[in-house]
CSV table of C-alpha atoms in Angstrom, one decimal:
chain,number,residue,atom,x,y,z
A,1,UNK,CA,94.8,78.4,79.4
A,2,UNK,CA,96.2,81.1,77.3
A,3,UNK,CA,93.5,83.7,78.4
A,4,UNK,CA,94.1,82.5,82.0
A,5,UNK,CA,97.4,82.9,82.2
A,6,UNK,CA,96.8,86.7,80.2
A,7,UNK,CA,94.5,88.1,82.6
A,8,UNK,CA,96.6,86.4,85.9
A,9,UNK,CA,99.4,88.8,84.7
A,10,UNK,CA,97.4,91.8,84.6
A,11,UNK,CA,95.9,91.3,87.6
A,12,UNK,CA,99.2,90.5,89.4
A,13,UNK,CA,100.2,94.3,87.9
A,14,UNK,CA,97.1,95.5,89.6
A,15,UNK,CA,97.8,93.8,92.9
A,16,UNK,CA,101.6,95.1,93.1
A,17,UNK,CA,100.5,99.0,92.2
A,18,UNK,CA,97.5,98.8,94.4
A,19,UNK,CA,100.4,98.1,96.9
A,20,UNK,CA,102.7,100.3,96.0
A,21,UNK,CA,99.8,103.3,96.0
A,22,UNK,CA,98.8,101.8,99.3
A,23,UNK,CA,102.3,102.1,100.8
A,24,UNK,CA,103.4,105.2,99.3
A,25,UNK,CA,100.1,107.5,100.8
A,26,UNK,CA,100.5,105.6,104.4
A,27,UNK,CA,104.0,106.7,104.5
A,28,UNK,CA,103.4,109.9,104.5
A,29,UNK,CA,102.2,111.8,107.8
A,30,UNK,CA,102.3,115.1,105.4
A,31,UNK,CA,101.4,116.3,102.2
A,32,UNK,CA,103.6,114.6,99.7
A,33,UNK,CA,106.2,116.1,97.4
A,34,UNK,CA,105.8,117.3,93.7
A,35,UNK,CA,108.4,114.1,93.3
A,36,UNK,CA,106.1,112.0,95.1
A,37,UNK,CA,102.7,113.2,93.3
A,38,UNK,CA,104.7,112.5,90.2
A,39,UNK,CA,105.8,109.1,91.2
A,40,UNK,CA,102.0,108.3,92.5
A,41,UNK,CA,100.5,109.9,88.9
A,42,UNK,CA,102.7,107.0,87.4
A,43,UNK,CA,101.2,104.1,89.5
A,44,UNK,CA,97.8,105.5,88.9
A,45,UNK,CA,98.1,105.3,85.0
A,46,UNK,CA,99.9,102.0,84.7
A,47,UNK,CA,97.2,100.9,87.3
A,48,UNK,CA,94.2,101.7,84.6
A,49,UNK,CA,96.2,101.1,81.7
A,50,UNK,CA,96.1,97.1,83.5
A,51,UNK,CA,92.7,97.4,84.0
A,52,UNK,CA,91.9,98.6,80.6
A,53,UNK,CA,93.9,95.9,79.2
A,54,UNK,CA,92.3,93.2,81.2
A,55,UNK,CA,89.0,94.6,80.1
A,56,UNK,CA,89.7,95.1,76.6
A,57,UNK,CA,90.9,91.6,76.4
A,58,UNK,CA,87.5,90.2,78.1
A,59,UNK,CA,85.2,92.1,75.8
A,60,UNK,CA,86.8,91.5,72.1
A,61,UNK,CA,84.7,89.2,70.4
A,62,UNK,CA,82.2,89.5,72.8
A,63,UNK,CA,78.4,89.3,71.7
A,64,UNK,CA,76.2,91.1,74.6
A,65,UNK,CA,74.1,94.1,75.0
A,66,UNK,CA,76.4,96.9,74.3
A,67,UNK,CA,80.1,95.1,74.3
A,68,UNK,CA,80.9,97.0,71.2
A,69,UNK,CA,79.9,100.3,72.8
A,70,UNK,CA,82.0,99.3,76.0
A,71,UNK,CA,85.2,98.0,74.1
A,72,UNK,CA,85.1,101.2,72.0
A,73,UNK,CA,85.3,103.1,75.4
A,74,UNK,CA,87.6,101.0,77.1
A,75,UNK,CA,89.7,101.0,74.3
A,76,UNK,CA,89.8,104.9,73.6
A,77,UNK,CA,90.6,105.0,77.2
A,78,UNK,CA,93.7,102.6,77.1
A,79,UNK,CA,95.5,104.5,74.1
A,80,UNK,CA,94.5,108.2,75.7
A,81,UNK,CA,96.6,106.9,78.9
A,82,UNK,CA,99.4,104.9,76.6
A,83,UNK,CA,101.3,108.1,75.9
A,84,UNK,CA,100.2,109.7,79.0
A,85,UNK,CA,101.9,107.9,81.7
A,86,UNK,CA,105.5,108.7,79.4
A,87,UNK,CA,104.2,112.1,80.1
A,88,UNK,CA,104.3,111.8,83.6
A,89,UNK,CA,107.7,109.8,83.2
A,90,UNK,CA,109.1,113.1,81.8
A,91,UNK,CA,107.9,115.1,84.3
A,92,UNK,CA,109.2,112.7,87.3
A,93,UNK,CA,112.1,112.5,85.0
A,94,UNK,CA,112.2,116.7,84.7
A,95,UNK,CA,112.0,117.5,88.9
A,96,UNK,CA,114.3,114.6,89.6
A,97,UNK,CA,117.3,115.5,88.1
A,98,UNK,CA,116.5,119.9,88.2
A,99,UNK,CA,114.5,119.9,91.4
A,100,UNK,CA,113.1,123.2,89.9
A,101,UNK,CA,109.4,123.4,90.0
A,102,UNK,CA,109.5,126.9,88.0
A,103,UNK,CA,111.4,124.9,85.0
A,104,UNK,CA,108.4,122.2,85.0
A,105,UNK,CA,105.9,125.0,84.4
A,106,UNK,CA,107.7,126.8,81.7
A,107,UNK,CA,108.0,123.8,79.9
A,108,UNK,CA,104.6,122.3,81.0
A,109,UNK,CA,103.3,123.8,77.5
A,110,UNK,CA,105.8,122.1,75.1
A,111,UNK,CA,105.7,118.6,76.9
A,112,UNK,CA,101.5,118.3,77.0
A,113,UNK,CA,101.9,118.4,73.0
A,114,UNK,CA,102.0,114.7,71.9
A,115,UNK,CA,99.4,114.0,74.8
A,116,UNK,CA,97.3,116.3,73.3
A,117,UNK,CA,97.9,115.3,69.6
A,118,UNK,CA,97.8,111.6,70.5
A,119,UNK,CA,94.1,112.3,72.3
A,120,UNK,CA,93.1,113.8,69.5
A,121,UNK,CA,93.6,111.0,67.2
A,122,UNK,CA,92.3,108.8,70.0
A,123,UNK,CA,89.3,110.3,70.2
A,124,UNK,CA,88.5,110.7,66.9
A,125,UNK,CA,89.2,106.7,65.8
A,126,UNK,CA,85.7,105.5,66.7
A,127,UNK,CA,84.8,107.2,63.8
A,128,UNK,CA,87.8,107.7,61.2
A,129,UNK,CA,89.8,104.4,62.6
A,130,UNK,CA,93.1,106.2,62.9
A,131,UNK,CA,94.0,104.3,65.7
A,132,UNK,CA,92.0,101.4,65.9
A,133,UNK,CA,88.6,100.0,64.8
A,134,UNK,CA,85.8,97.8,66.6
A,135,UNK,CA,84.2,96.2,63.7
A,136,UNK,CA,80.3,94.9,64.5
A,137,UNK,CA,81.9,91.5,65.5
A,138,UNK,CA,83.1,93.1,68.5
A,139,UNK,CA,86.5,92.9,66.9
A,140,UNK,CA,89.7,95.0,67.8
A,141,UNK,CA,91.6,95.5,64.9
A,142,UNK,CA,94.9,98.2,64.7
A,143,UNK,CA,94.7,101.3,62.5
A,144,UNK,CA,96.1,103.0,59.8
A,145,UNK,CA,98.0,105.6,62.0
A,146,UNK,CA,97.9,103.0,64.9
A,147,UNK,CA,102.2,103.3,65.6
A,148,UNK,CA,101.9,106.9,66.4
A,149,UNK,CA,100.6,106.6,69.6
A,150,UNK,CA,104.0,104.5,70.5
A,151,UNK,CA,106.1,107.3,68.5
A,152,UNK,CA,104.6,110.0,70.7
A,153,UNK,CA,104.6,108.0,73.4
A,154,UNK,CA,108.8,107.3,73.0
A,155,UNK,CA,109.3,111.1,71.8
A,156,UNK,CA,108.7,111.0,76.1
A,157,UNK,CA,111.3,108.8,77.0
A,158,UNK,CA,113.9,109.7,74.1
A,159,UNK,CA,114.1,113.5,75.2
A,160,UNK,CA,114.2,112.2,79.2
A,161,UNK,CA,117.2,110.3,78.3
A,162,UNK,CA,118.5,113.2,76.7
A,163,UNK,CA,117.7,115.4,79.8
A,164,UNK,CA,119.7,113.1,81.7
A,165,UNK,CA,122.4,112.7,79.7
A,166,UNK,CA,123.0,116.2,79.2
A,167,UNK,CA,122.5,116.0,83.0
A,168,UNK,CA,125.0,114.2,84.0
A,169,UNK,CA,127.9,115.5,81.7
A,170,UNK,CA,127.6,118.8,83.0
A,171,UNK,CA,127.4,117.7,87.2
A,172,UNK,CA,130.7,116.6,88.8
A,173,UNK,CA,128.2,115.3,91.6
A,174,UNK,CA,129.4,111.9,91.9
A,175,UNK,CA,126.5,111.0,94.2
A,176,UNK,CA,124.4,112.4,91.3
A,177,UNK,CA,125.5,111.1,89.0
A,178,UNK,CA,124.3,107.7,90.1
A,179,UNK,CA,120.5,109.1,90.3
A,180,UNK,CA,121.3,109.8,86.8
A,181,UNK,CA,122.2,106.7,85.5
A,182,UNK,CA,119.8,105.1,87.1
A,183,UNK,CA,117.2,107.5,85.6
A,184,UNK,CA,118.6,106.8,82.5
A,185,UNK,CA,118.9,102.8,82.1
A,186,UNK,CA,115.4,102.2,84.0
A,187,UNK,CA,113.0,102.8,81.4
A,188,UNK,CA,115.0,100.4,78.8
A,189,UNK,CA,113.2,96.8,79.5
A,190,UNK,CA,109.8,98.6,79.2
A,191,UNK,CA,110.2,100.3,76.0
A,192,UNK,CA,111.6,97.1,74.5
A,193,UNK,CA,108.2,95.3,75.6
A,194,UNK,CA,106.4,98.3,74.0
A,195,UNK,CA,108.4,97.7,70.8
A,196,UNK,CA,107.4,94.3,70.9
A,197,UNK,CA,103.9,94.7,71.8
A,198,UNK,CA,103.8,97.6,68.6
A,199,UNK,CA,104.7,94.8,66.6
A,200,UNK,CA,103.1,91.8,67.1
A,201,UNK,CA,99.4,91.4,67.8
A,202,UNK,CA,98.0,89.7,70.5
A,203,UNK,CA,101.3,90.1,73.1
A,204,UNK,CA,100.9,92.2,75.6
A,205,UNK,CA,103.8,92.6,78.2
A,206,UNK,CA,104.4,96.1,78.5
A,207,UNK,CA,102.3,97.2,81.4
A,208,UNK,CA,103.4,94.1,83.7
A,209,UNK,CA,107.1,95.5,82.6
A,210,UNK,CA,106.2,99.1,83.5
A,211,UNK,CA,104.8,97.9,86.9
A,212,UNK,CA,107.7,95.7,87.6
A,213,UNK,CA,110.1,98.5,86.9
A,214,UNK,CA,108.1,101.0,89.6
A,215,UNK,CA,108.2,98.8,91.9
A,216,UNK,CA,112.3,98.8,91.4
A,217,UNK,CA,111.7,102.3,91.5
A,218,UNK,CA,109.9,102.1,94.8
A,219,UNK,CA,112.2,99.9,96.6
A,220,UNK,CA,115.3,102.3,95.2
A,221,UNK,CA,113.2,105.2,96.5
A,222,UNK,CA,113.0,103.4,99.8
A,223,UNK,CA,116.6,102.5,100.3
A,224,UNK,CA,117.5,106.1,99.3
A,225,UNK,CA,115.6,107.5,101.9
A,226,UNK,CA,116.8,104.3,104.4
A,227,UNK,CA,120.8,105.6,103.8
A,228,UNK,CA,120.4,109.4,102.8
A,229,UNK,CA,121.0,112.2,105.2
A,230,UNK,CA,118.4,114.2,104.4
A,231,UNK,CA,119.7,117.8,105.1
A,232,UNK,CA,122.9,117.4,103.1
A,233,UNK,CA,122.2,114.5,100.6
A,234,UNK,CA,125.4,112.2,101.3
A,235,UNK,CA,125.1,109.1,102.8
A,236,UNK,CA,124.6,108.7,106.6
A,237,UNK,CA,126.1,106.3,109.3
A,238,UNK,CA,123.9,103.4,108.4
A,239,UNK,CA,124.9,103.1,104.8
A,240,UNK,CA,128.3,103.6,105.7
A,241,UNK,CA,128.9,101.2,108.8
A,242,UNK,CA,126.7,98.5,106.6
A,243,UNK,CA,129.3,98.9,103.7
A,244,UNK,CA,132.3,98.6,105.8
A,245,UNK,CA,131.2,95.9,107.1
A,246,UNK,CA,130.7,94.0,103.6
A,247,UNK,CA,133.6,95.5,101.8
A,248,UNK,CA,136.7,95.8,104.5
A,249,UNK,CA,137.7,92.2,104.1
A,250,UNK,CA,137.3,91.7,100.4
A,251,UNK,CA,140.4,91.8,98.9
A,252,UNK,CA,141.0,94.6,96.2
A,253,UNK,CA,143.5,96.8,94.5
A,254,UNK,CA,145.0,99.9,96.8
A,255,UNK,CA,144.3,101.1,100.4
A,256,UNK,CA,141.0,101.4,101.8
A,257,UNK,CA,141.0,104.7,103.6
A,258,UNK,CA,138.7,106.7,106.2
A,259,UNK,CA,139.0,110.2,106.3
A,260,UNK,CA,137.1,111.6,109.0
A,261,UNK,CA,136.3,115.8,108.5
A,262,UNK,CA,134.9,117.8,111.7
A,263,UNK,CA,134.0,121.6,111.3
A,264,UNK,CA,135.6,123.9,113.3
A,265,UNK,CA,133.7,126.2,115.6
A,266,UNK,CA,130.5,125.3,114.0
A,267,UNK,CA,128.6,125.8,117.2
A,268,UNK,CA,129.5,129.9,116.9
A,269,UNK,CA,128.1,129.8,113.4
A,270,UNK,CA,124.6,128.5,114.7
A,271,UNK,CA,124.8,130.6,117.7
A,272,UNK,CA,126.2,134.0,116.0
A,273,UNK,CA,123.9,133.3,112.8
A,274,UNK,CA,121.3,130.9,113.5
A,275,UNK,CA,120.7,127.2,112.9
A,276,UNK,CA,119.4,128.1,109.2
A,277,UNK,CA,122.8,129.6,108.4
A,278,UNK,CA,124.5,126.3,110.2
A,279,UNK,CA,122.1,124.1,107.7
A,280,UNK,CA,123.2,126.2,104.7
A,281,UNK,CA,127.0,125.6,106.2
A,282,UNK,CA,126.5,122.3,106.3
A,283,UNK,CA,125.0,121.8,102.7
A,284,UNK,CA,127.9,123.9,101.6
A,285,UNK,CA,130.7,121.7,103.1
A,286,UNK,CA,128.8,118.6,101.6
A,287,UNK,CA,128.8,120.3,98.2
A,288,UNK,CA,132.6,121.1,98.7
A,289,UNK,CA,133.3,117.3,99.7
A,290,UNK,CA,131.6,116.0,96.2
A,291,UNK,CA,133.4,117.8,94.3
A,292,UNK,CA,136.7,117.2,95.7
A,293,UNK,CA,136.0,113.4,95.5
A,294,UNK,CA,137.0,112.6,91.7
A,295,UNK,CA,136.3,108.5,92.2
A,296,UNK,CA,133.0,106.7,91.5
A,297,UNK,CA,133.7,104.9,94.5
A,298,UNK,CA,134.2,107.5,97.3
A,299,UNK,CA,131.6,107.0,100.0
A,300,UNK,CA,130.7,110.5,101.3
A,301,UNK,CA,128.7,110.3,104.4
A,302,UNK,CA,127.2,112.5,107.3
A,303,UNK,CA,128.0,111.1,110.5
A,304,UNK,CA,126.0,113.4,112.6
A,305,UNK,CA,126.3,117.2,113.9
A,306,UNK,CA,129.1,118.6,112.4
A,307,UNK,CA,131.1,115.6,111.3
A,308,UNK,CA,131.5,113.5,107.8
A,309,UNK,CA,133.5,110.6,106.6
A,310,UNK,CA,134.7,109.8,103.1
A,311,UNK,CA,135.4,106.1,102.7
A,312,UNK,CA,137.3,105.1,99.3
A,313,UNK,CA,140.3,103.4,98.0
A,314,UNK,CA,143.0,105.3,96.7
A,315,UNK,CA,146.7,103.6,95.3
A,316,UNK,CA,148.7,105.1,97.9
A,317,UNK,CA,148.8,107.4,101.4
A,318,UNK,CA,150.0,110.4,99.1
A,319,UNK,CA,146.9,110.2,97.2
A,320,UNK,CA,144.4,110.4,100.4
A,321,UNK,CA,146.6,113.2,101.5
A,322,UNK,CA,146.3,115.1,97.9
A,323,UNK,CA,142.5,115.0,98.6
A,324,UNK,CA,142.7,116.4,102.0
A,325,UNK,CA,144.7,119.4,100.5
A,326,UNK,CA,142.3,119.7,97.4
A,327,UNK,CA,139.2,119.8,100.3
A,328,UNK,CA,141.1,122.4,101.8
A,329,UNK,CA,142.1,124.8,98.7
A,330,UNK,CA,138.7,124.3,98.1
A,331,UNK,CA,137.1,125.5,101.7
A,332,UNK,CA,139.9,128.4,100.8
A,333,UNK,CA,138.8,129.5,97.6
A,334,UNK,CA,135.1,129.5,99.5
A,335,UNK,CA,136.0,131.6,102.4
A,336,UNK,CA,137.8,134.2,99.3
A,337,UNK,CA,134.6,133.9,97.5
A,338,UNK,CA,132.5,136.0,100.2
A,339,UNK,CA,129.6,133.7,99.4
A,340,UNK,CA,128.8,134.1,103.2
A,341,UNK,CA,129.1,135.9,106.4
A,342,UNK,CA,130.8,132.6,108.2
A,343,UNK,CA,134.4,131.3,107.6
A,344,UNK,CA,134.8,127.5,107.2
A,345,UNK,CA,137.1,125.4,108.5
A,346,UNK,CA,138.0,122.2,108.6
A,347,UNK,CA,139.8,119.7,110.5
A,348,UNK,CA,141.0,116.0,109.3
A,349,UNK,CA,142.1,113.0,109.9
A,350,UNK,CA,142.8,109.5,108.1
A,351,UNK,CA,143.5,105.9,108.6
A,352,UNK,CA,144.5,102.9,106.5
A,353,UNK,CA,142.3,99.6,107.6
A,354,UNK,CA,145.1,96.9,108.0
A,355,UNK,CA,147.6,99.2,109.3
A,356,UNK,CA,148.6,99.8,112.8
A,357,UNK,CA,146.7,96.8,113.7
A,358,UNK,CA,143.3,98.6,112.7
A,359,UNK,CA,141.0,95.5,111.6
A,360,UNK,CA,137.3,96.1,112.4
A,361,UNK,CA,135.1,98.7,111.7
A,362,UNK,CA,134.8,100.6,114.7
A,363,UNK,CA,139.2,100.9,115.4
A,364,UNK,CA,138.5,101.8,111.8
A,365,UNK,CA,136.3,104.9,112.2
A,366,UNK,CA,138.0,105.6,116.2
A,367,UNK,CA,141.2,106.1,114.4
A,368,UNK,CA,140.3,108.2,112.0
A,369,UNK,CA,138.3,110.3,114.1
A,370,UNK,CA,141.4,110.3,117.0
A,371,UNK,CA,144.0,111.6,113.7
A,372,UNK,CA,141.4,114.2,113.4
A,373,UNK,CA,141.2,115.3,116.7
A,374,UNK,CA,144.9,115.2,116.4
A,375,UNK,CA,144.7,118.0,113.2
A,376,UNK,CA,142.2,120.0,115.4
A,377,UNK,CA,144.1,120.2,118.5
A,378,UNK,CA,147.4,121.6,116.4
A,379,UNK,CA,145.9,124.6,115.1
């Protein structure tokens, strides 16, 4: 019942990752991303480490024509890919949070090294049984250097924690900062499987964990793409309209406020400039937004065009308004700057939901977009 139940789970793994890999290549009409190719390099490995463990637990103490010759392979297999799919963790880890393709290749030499050292052990342990040892029962045992392939293998995840960490202390990129914490917490259930499984012979959870944890990944990865605007990074209308409508009538502390932003004269800057100079624009009054949104719980958002919404709670009307004049010092200091050949400007308006009888969504986000058209029209 035991074996059963054993090789059900690792077949379930298989099942879910043959899915996911399945999903991930239909999905995309052209060639993917180096995030994507990282992603897909990490369902590939966990898929073969589940085979190889499935395997591995059919042939031990198996007496046939050549089961010792095919558990040695197997198994020299399974713990070359152990520390390798951390490997490709790091590098997923390394693009996602840098986005710098150029880093990842100067660094490529100094992150291989544990693979490459844990390979080597691997490879030799057939012989020297660093690792493990198939005796000529057909039996698996551990070896005498056996826990450095889950040292090497957490050397990986430690110093992506640390990339993240460092990370998010020095962004102020509150939108993020959430990639970053999730980056951070989501290998924790895995790793404590993989302490377990260092530790006691015989259980054998961490690859199911892994797999589970991907396919969190996957779904994340999914909504993220679902609620993004993808030129600017903020959230778009969707995510927006779907959290108004599950968080205006909870009650909470403060005001719940909609400050709608439109740029001014934006159509000259894609006509005098071009529409690549318009998308820069745009990217640049998103980056301005973030960082003149100093609460986790600001919803930044791209409405469409030329227009954004910030959605938040603040204690009081003078505190939306301080944010409207930090937005603006900081569009000031911009234009000052001579980063570019445009000048920005902006034009704003806010509501409070449950004042001036403003009680659904869309009276909501019409009256903050009519107080902005209000700003626009007095200049």
């Amino acid at each position: 019942m035991l074996e059963l139940l054993y090789l059900e789970v690792d077949i379930l793994g298989i099942v879910i990752l043959m899915m996911l890999l399945f999903n991930l290549i239909k999905n995309q009409r052209r060639k993917m991303l180096l995030d994507q190719n990282l992603f897909a390099l990490l369902l590939i490995t966990n898929l073969f480490l589940l085979i190889c463990d499935a395997v591995m637990y059919l042939l031990n103490h198996r007496q046939f024509a050549y089961a010792r010759e095919w558990n040695i392979v197997i198994t020299t297999i399974y713990f070359i890919l152990s520390p390798l799919i951390c490997f490709f963790w790091l590098l997923y880890n390394d693009y996602k949070i840098n986005q710098n393709k150029k880093r990842l290749l100067k660094y490529m030499p100094i992150y291989v090294i544990p693979t490459i050292i844990s390979t080597f052990l691997t490879l030799l342990s057939p012989i020297t049984g660093w690792i493990y040892a198939i005796d000529k029962y057909n039996d698996y045992h551990k070896g005498s250097l056996f826990i450095g392939i889950p040292l090497l293998a957490f050397t990986y995840l430690f110093y992506a924690a640390y990339l993240t960490i460092k990370k998010g202390k020095e962004s102020d990129d509150l939108t993020k900062k959430e990639l970053y914490h999730y980056m951070l917490i989501l290998p924790i259930v895995p790793f404590i499987g993989s302490v377990v499984q260092s530790f006691i012979c015989g259980v054998s959870i961490t690859w199911i964990l892994v797999t589970l944890t991907l396919l969190n990944m996957y779904i994340n990865i999914q909504n993220h793409q679902i609620y993004t605007d993808q030129l600017t990074g903020l959230y778009n209308r969707k995510f927006i309209e779907n959290y108004l409508l599950n968080n205006m009538q909870k009650p909470k502390d403060g005001i719940l406020f909609a400050l709608f932003i439109d740029v001014d004269k934006f159509k000259g800057i894609n006509d005098t400039f071009g529409h690549l100079v318009g998308d820069k624009a745009l990217i640049q009054i998103a980056t301005i937004l973030k960082r003149a949104c100093s609460v986790k719980k600001d919803y930044l958002a791209r409405m469409g065009g030329d227009e954004f919404l910030i959605v938040g709670r603040r204690a009081s009307r003078d505190e939306v308004e301080a944010m409207t004049r930090q937005i603006q010092e900081r569009v000031e200091i911009f234009n000052e700057s001579g980063q570019a050949e445009y000048i920005l400007s902006l034009s704003m308006g806010y509501t409070v939901f449950g004042e001036n009888n403003i009680h659904t969504m869309d009276a909501f986000i019409n009256g903050a977009d009519k107080q902005m058209y209000c700003h626009k029209r007095s200049k």
